[in-house]
Short mmCIF file of C-alpha atoms and ligand atoms in Angstrom, two decimals:
data_model
loop_
_atom_site.label_atom_id
_atom_site.label_comp_id
_atom_site.label_asym_id
_atom_site.label_seq_id
_atom_site.Cartn_x
_atom_site.Cartn_y
_atom_site.Cartn_z
CA MET A 148 0.00 0.00 0.00
CA THR A 149 1.29 3.48 -0.84
CA LYS A 150 1.89 6.01 1.93
CA PRO A 151 -1.44 7.63 2.82
CA LYS A 152 -2.04 11.13 1.49
CA ALA A 153 -4.04 11.93 4.61
CA ASP A 154 -5.04 10.31 7.91
CA TRP A 155 -7.91 8.04 6.83
CA ARG A 156 -9.69 8.57 10.16
CA ASN A 157 -9.73 12.32 9.77
CA PRO A 158 -8.80 12.94 6.16
CA GLY A 159 -10.47 16.27 5.44
CA PRO A 160 -12.61 16.73 2.36
CA ALA A 161 -12.36 14.20 -0.46
CA PRO A 162 -10.90 15.27 -3.81
CA THR A 163 -13.65 16.70 -6.00
CA GLY A 164 -12.29 15.35 -9.29
CA GLY A 165 -9.85 12.86 -10.77
CA PRO A 166 -9.89 9.14 -10.08
CA LEU A 167 -12.10 7.70 -7.37
CA ILE A 168 -9.44 7.24 -4.68
CA ASP A 169 -9.00 6.69 -0.98
CA THR A 170 -6.26 8.22 1.17
CA PHE A 171 -3.96 5.27 0.43
CA GLY A 172 -4.17 5.88 -3.31
CA ARG A 173 -6.30 2.80 -3.98
CA VAL A 174 -8.59 3.48 -6.93
CA GLY A 175 -12.18 2.20 -6.74
CA GLY A 176 -12.56 0.40 -10.05
CA ASP A 177 -14.88 -2.51 -9.29
CA LEU A 178 -18.51 -2.23 -8.19
CA ARG A 179 -20.54 -5.17 -6.89
CA ILE A 180 -24.22 -4.44 -7.19
CA SER A 181 -26.57 -6.52 -5.08
CA VAL A 182 -29.98 -6.64 -6.73
CA ILE A 183 -31.88 -8.59 -4.06
CA ASP A 184 -31.39 -9.89 -0.53
CA LYS A 185 -33.59 -13.00 -0.93
CA CYS A 186 -32.23 -16.41 -1.84
CA ASN A 187 -33.51 -19.84 -2.81
CA LEU A 188 -30.74 -21.64 -0.87
CA ARG A 189 -29.77 -21.50 2.78
CA CYS A 190 -26.01 -22.13 2.71
CA THR A 191 -24.94 -22.82 6.29
CA TYR A 192 -21.94 -20.47 6.00
CA CYS A 193 -24.15 -17.59 4.82
CA MET A 194 -27.80 -17.75 5.93
CA PRO A 195 -29.89 -19.27 8.71
CA ALA A 196 -32.29 -22.13 7.86
CA GLU A 197 -35.30 -19.86 8.37
CA GLY A 198 -33.90 -17.13 6.11
CA LEU A 199 -33.56 -13.50 7.14
CA PRO A 200 -36.06 -10.65 7.46
CA TRP A 201 -36.36 -9.83 3.74
CA LEU A 202 -36.55 -6.31 2.40
CA GLU A 203 -39.96 -5.07 1.27
CA LYS A 204 -40.25 -4.54 -2.48
CA GLU A 205 -40.31 -0.76 -2.10
CA GLU A 206 -37.08 -0.92 -0.08
CA LEU A 207 -35.18 -2.48 -3.00
CA LEU A 208 -33.53 -0.14 -5.46
CA THR A 209 -35.62 -0.05 -8.63
CA VAL A 210 -34.17 -0.95 -12.01
CA ASP A 211 -33.93 2.77 -12.83
CA GLU A 212 -32.15 3.50 -9.55
CA ILE A 213 -29.65 0.70 -10.12
CA ASP A 214 -29.14 1.98 -13.66
CA ARG A 215 -28.56 5.50 -12.38
CA LEU A 216 -25.94 4.34 -9.87
CA ALA A 217 -24.21 2.15 -12.45
CA ARG A 218 -23.98 5.15 -14.79
CA LEU A 219 -22.67 7.34 -11.98
CA PHE A 220 -19.91 4.88 -11.08
CA HIS A 221 -19.13 4.41 -14.77
CA SER A 222 -18.71 8.19 -15.13
CA LEU A 223 -16.26 7.99 -12.21
CA GLY A 224 -14.11 5.43 -13.99
CA VAL A 225 -15.55 2.11 -12.81
CA ARG A 226 -15.38 -0.52 -15.56
CA ASP A 227 -15.77 -3.79 -13.64
CA PHE A 228 -19.28 -4.57 -12.49
CA LYS A 229 -20.52 -7.67 -10.73
CA ILE A 230 -24.22 -8.36 -10.26
CA THR A 231 -24.88 -10.33 -7.10
CA GLY A 232 -27.22 -10.79 -4.13
CA GLY A 233 -28.76 -12.64 -2.21
CA GLU A 234 -29.49 -14.70 -5.25
CA PRO A 235 -29.65 -12.36 -8.24
CA THR A 236 -31.64 -14.78 -10.40
CA VAL A 237 -34.65 -14.56 -8.07
CA ARG A 238 -35.08 -10.90 -9.03
CA ARG A 239 -37.59 -10.90 -11.87
CA GLU A 240 -36.07 -7.88 -13.63
CA LEU A 241 -32.54 -9.35 -13.67
CA PRO A 242 -32.18 -9.55 -17.49
CA GLU A 243 -33.18 -5.89 -17.77
CA ILE A 244 -30.74 -4.83 -15.04
CA VAL A 245 -27.98 -6.81 -16.77
CA ALA A 246 -28.83 -5.28 -20.15
CA ARG A 247 -28.61 -1.77 -18.73
CA VAL A 248 -25.22 -2.34 -17.08
CA CYS A 249 -23.83 -4.17 -20.11
CA ALA A 250 -24.86 -1.22 -22.33
CA LEU A 251 -22.29 1.04 -20.62
CA GLU A 252 -19.22 1.61 -22.73
CA GLY A 253 -16.13 -0.52 -22.16
CA VAL A 254 -17.43 -2.45 -19.17
CA ASP A 255 -16.65 -5.94 -17.98
CA VAL A 256 -19.80 -7.33 -16.37
CA SER A 257 -20.27 -10.64 -14.60
CA ILE A 258 -22.78 -12.24 -12.30
CA THR A 259 -22.41 -14.47 -9.25
CA THR A 260 -25.22 -16.99 -8.85
CA ASN A 261 -25.94 -20.28 -7.17
CA GLY A 262 -26.94 -21.50 -10.63
CA LEU A 263 -30.29 -23.08 -9.69
CA LEU A 264 -32.32 -21.02 -12.16
CA LEU A 265 -29.81 -20.90 -14.98
CA ASP A 266 -31.56 -23.59 -16.97
CA ARG A 267 -34.12 -20.96 -17.94
CA LEU A 268 -32.12 -17.77 -17.39
CA ALA A 269 -28.75 -18.50 -19.01
CA ARG A 270 -29.95 -17.65 -22.50
CA PRO A 271 -31.86 -14.44 -21.62
CA LEU A 272 -28.86 -13.25 -19.62
CA ARG A 273 -26.52 -13.99 -22.50
CA GLU A 274 -28.87 -12.14 -24.85
CA ALA A 275 -28.84 -9.21 -22.42
CA GLY A 276 -25.10 -8.91 -23.11
CA LEU A 277 -23.56 -10.90 -20.27
CA ARG A 278 -20.54 -13.04 -21.17
CA ARG A 279 -18.97 -13.94 -17.82
CA ILE A 280 -20.61 -15.94 -15.07
CA THR A 281 -19.64 -17.35 -11.68
CA VAL A 282 -21.61 -20.27 -10.27
CA SER A 283 -21.18 -21.12 -6.60
CA CYS A 284 -20.92 -24.80 -5.74
CA ASP A 285 -19.19 -26.17 -2.65
CA SER A 286 -19.55 -29.90 -3.08
CA LEU A 287 -19.70 -32.35 -5.94
CA MET A 288 -21.47 -34.90 -3.75
CA ARG A 289 -25.21 -34.60 -3.88
CA HIS A 290 -25.85 -35.38 -0.20
CA ARG A 291 -23.12 -33.04 0.97
CA TYR A 292 -24.30 -30.25 -1.32
CA ALA A 293 -27.73 -30.67 0.28
CA GLU A 294 -26.21 -30.52 3.76
CA MET A 295 -24.23 -27.38 2.97
CA THR A 296 -27.05 -25.52 1.24
CA ARG A 297 -30.00 -27.08 3.11
CA ARG A 298 -31.63 -27.84 -0.26
CA ASP A 299 -31.41 -30.97 -2.41
CA ALA A 300 -30.55 -28.98 -5.52
CA PHE A 301 -27.25 -30.36 -6.82
CA ASP A 302 -28.87 -31.54 -10.06
CA LYS A 303 -30.13 -28.02 -10.71
CA VAL A 304 -26.63 -26.63 -10.37
CA THR A 305 -25.20 -29.12 -12.84
CA ALA A 306 -28.08 -28.35 -15.22
CA GLY A 307 -27.36 -24.64 -14.71
CA LEU A 308 -23.67 -25.09 -15.53
CA GLU A 309 -24.63 -26.98 -18.67
CA ALA A 310 -27.11 -24.25 -19.66
CA ALA A 311 -24.42 -21.60 -19.12
CA ARG A 312 -22.09 -23.45 -21.46
CA GLU A 313 -24.77 -23.96 -24.09
CA ALA A 314 -25.64 -20.27 -23.94
CA GLY A 315 -21.98 -19.46 -24.69
CA PHE A 316 -20.76 -18.06 -21.36
CA ASP A 317 -16.99 -17.82 -21.26
CA PRO A 318 -15.37 -17.97 -18.81
CA ILE A 319 -17.53 -20.00 -16.46
CA LYS A 320 -16.12 -19.68 -12.97
CA ILE A 321 -17.02 -21.88 -10.05
CA ASN A 322 -16.75 -20.48 -6.52
CA CYS A 323 -16.06 -23.04 -3.82
CA VAL A 324 -15.90 -21.97 -0.17
CA VAL A 325 -13.62 -24.45 1.58
CA ILE A 326 -14.63 -25.28 5.14
CA ARG A 327 -12.75 -27.55 7.55
CA GLY A 328 -14.68 -30.67 8.47
CA SER A 329 -17.10 -30.07 5.65
CA ASN A 330 -15.68 -30.15 2.11
CA GLU A 331 -11.91 -29.72 2.31
CA ASP A 332 -11.42 -33.28 1.06
CA GLU A 333 -12.91 -32.31 -2.32
CA ALA A 334 -10.22 -29.91 -3.54
CA VAL A 335 -8.72 -32.43 -5.95
CA ASP A 336 -12.19 -33.37 -7.24
CA PHE A 337 -12.87 -29.70 -8.01
CA ALA A 338 -9.49 -29.46 -9.76
CA ARG A 339 -10.46 -32.46 -11.89
CA LEU A 340 -13.77 -30.77 -12.71
CA ALA A 341 -11.84 -27.67 -13.83
CA ARG A 342 -9.69 -29.82 -16.16
CA GLU A 343 -12.49 -31.88 -17.55
CA GLY A 344 -14.98 -29.06 -17.97
CA GLY A 345 -12.62 -26.17 -18.76
CA TYR A 346 -13.88 -24.26 -15.74
CA ASP A 347 -12.12 -21.59 -13.71
CA VAL A 348 -12.49 -22.95 -10.17
CA ARG A 349 -11.81 -20.52 -7.35
CA PHE A 350 -11.24 -21.82 -3.84
CA ILE A 351 -12.35 -19.23 -1.29
CA GLU A 352 -11.48 -19.13 2.39
CA TYR A 353 -14.40 -19.15 4.79
CA MET A 354 -14.95 -15.62 6.15
CA PRO A 355 -16.69 -14.49 9.35
CA LEU A 356 -19.77 -13.26 7.50
CA ASP A 357 -22.22 -16.09 8.20
CA ALA A 358 -25.54 -14.88 9.61
CA GLU A 359 -25.53 -17.48 12.38
CA ARG A 360 -22.12 -16.38 13.65
CA THR A 361 -20.77 -19.89 13.97
CA TRP A 362 -17.59 -19.05 12.06
CA GLU A 363 -14.45 -20.14 13.86
CA ARG A 364 -10.86 -19.79 12.76
CA GLU A 365 -10.43 -23.58 13.01
CA LYS A 366 -12.96 -23.96 10.17
CA VAL A 367 -10.86 -21.82 7.81
CA VAL A 368 -8.83 -23.97 5.43
CA PRO A 369 -5.89 -21.78 4.37
CA ALA A 370 -5.68 -21.32 0.61
CA ALA A 371 -2.05 -22.52 0.84
CA GLU A 372 -3.28 -25.83 2.25
CA THR A 373 -5.82 -26.26 -0.56
CA LEU A 374 -3.13 -25.41 -3.11
CA ALA A 375 -0.78 -27.99 -1.55
CA ALA A 376 -3.49 -30.67 -1.75
CA VAL A 377 -4.17 -29.93 -5.42
CA SER A 378 -0.46 -29.65 -6.25
CA ALA A 379 0.10 -33.13 -4.86
CA ALA A 380 -2.29 -34.45 -7.52
CA TYR A 381 -1.51 -32.20 -10.51
CA ASP A 382 1.50 -30.21 -11.75
CA LEU A 383 0.43 -26.59 -11.80
CA ALA A 384 1.95 -23.60 -13.60
CA PRO A 385 1.37 -20.10 -12.18
CA VAL A 386 -0.60 -17.68 -14.33
CA VAL A 387 1.39 -14.45 -14.70
CA GLN A 388 -0.72 -11.53 -13.48
CA ASP A 389 0.07 -7.96 -14.56
CA ALA A 390 -1.70 -6.40 -11.57
CA PRO A 391 -2.24 -7.67 -8.01
CA GLN A 392 -5.31 -9.94 -7.88
CA PRO A 393 -7.18 -11.43 -4.92
CA ALA A 394 -6.69 -14.90 -6.41
CA THR A 395 -3.36 -16.57 -7.10
CA SER A 396 -4.09 -18.48 -10.28
CA PHE A 397 -2.65 -21.59 -11.91
CA ARG A 398 -3.09 -23.58 -15.09
CA PHE A 399 -2.38 -27.25 -15.50
CA ALA A 400 1.26 -27.76 -16.53
CA ASP A 401 0.26 -30.48 -19.02
CA GLY A 402 -1.82 -27.97 -20.99
CA ALA A 403 -5.23 -29.31 -19.93
CA PRO A 404 -7.96 -26.68 -19.96
CA GLY A 405 -9.19 -25.00 -16.80
CA VAL A 406 -7.82 -22.50 -14.31
CA LEU A 407 -7.52 -22.77 -10.53
CA GLY A 408 -7.63 -19.70 -8.30
CA PHE A 409 -6.86 -19.65 -4.59
CA ILE A 410 -8.27 -16.71 -2.62
CA PRO A 411 -6.73 -16.25 0.84
CA SER A 412 -9.15 -13.57 2.09
CA VAL A 413 -8.51 -14.51 5.74
CA THR A 414 -4.94 -15.83 5.89
CA LYS A 415 -3.43 -13.34 3.41
CA PRO A 416 -5.82 -10.42 2.94
CA PHE A 417 -5.51 -8.41 -0.26
CA CYS A 418 -6.67 -5.13 1.32
CA ASP A 419 -3.54 -3.26 0.13
CA SER A 420 -4.67 -3.49 -3.46
CA CYS A 421 -8.43 -3.82 -2.98
CA ASN A 422 -10.39 -1.78 -5.54
CA ARG A 423 -13.85 -3.18 -4.70
CA MET A 424 -16.91 -1.26 -3.68
CA ARG A 425 -20.45 -2.47 -3.11
CA THR A 426 -24.02 -1.28 -3.22
CA THR A 427 -26.52 -3.36 -1.25
CA ALA A 428 -29.98 -4.25 -2.53
CA GLU A 429 -31.45 -1.28 -0.66
CA GLY A 430 -28.79 1.13 -1.88
CA ALA A 431 -26.26 1.30 0.94
CA PHE A 432 -22.76 2.03 -0.37
CA ARG A 433 -19.97 -0.01 1.27
CA VAL A 434 -16.28 0.52 0.64
CA CYS A 435 -15.22 -2.77 2.28
CA LEU A 436 -16.87 -6.16 2.71
CA PHE A 437 -16.22 -5.78 6.43
CA ALA A 438 -17.05 -2.05 6.68
CA LEU A 439 -18.80 -0.99 9.88
CA GLU A 440 -20.16 2.13 8.26
CA GLU A 441 -22.05 2.65 5.04
CA THR A 442 -23.56 5.51 3.07
CA ASP A 443 -27.27 5.59 2.31
CA LEU A 444 -27.52 6.34 -1.41
CA ARG A 445 -31.20 5.38 -1.69
CA THR A 446 -32.36 8.27 0.48
CA ALA A 447 -30.27 10.61 -1.63
CA LEU A 448 -31.66 9.10 -4.85
CA ARG A 449 -35.24 9.35 -3.64
CA SER A 450 -34.93 12.88 -2.31
CA GLY A 451 -33.88 14.26 -5.68
CA ALA A 452 -30.08 14.40 -5.32
CA ASP A 453 -28.38 15.35 -8.57
CA ASP A 454 -25.35 13.46 -9.89
CA ALA A 455 -22.94 15.97 -8.33
CA GLU A 456 -24.39 15.25 -4.88
CA LEU A 457 -24.29 11.48 -5.40
CA GLU A 458 -20.69 11.78 -6.59
CA ARG A 459 -19.82 13.79 -3.48
CA LEU A 460 -21.32 11.10 -1.21
CA VAL A 461 -19.43 8.34 -3.02
CA ARG A 462 -16.11 10.20 -3.01
CA GLU A 463 -16.45 11.07 0.70
CA ALA A 464 -17.22 7.46 1.63
CA LEU A 465 -14.28 6.07 -0.31
CA TRP A 466 -11.98 8.77 1.05
CA HIS A 467 -12.69 7.40 4.54
CA LYS A 468 -11.85 3.78 3.58
CA TRP A 469 -9.79 2.09 6.25
CA PRO A 470 -6.47 0.34 5.48
CA GLY A 471 -8.12 -3.07 5.66
CA HIS A 472 -10.24 -5.53 7.58
CA LYS A 473 -9.06 -6.75 10.96
CA ILE A 474 -10.02 -10.42 10.91
CA ASN A 475 -6.56 -11.28 12.13
CA HIS A 476 -6.49 -8.66 14.90
CA PRO A 477 -7.87 -9.10 18.42
CA ASP A 478 -10.05 -6.00 18.00
CA PHE A 479 -11.87 -7.38 14.91
CA VAL A 480 -15.55 -6.42 14.93
CA ARG A 481 -17.93 -8.20 12.57
CA PRO A 482 -20.22 -6.02 10.50
CA ASP A 483 -23.92 -6.26 11.38
CA ARG A 484 -24.72 -7.45 7.87
CA SER A 485 -23.96 -11.00 6.83
CA MET A 486 -22.79 -12.01 3.34
CA SER A 487 -26.17 -12.27 1.61
CA MET A 488 -27.20 -8.84 2.90
CA ILE A 489 -24.00 -7.26 1.59
CA GLY A 490 -23.51 -8.91 -1.78
CA GLY A 491 -20.46 -11.14 -2.15
N1 SAM B 711 -26.23 -16.30 -4.17
C1 SAM B 711 -25.15 -16.10 -5.05
C2 SAM B 711 -24.11 -17.18 -4.90
O1 SAM B 711 -24.14 -17.90 -3.90
O2 SAM B 711 -23.26 -17.28 -5.78
C3 SAM B 711 -24.49 -14.73 -4.93
C4 SAM B 711 -24.35 -14.16 -3.56
S1 SAM B 711 -23.24 -15.06 -2.50
C5 SAM B 711 -23.33 -14.10 -1.03
C6 SAM B 711 -21.66 -14.64 -3.24
C7 SAM B 711 -20.51 -15.53 -2.86
O3 SAM B 711 -20.23 -15.39 -1.49
C8 SAM B 711 -20.78 -17.01 -3.10
O4 SAM B 711 -19.77 -17.54 -3.93
C9 SAM B 711 -20.71 -17.60 -1.72
O5 SAM B 711 -20.20 -18.90 -1.72
C10 SAM B 711 -19.81 -16.63 -1.01
N2 SAM B 711 -19.95 -16.64 0.45
C11 SAM B 711 -21.09 -16.57 1.17
N3 SAM B 711 -20.82 -16.62 2.50
C12 SAM B 711 -19.48 -16.71 2.62
C13 SAM B 711 -18.59 -16.79 3.72
N4 SAM B 711 -19.03 -16.77 5.00
N5 SAM B 711 -17.25 -16.88 3.47
C14 SAM B 711 -16.79 -16.89 2.18
N6 SAM B 711 -17.58 -16.80 1.11
C15 SAM B 711 -18.91 -16.73 1.31
FE1 SF4 B 712 -27.84 -17.84 -1.05
FE2 SF4 B 712 -25.49 -17.32 -2.15
FE3 SF4 B 712 -25.84 -17.06 0.54
FE4 SF4 B 712 -25.87 -19.47 -0.54
S1 SF4 B 712 -24.12 -18.06 -0.52
S2 SF4 B 712 -27.36 -18.67 0.95
S3 SF4 B 712 -26.75 -19.14 -2.51
S4 SF4 B 712 -26.77 -15.84 -1.04
#
């Protein structure tokens, strides 16, 4: 991280022009837009079995409001957009939202989904302009998938992956949260799936963002351990990255298709180079996954704020971004929101 230009706790007014930066010189270039808080799964590491108190329809940002924010961030230099949730595919207007974001010039747009509804949505999403997709799947065993998600829906995920391929998505990424005592013995099976299916599998460390607050450090499988397990089975060649990335990526040394990414969010945080920002389904702007404060953009949107005012709110919030999360510090405080209410 570069030397801060100001004390992030008391930084004075944010710059009024130029790149969207914080006091450490990190440029906000990636916006994750949550389009809904609801979900059709109940992954144990994310949501309680009974779900969460869902937002009322009028609390959700409308399609026009999401569009307006996407345009605003685009005008401020953001080119990477991710549509997420909750489960984005349960929002009826998803294809329209995707079409609007994809219509912005020079953008790279992707979606993160549990894949259950892709059999009918893959094609409309592709037609809306989406090319990249990430499907979350934490086990390749049907019974274990059902245990981890509390729904017997593994067949729907495999059908969704197939539909994504048929619709022409490329790349197709698979997110796998690795949890000790749960699925850590499947790393090599996921690597084989990457080879055989040409997928980009990303192994993610379990983060303290589960709604039930049962996360414990002992359940975190370090990305280095997952990498060692896969490396014992396959020769891997590092993918050269021109800029720092959250994932350390590898290809198979024998030239087989597929990519493997290892994301050490807990054991080796990438806060120093983090360029991610988030808007929640109800329009709260968050400059860190673990932020304890957020900026209410919906109230501003609905009380007639012009773009200059929205820009000021966004710049001020980012200007106050802290150096990084404190999972590994004794004074770590979890945010009130859990993963599905933030937008992963
Ligand atoms: N419902 C969609 C899905 O599951 O892909 C999108 C939203 S979900 C919150 C986004 C990503 O966050 C998923 O890949 C999920 O596995 C991941 N995730 C959820 N809770 C997590 C946790 N406690 N630690 C690490 N990753 C988590
Ligand atoms: Fe739903 Fe995604 Fe959370 Fe699983 S990880 S409960 S699919 S929002």
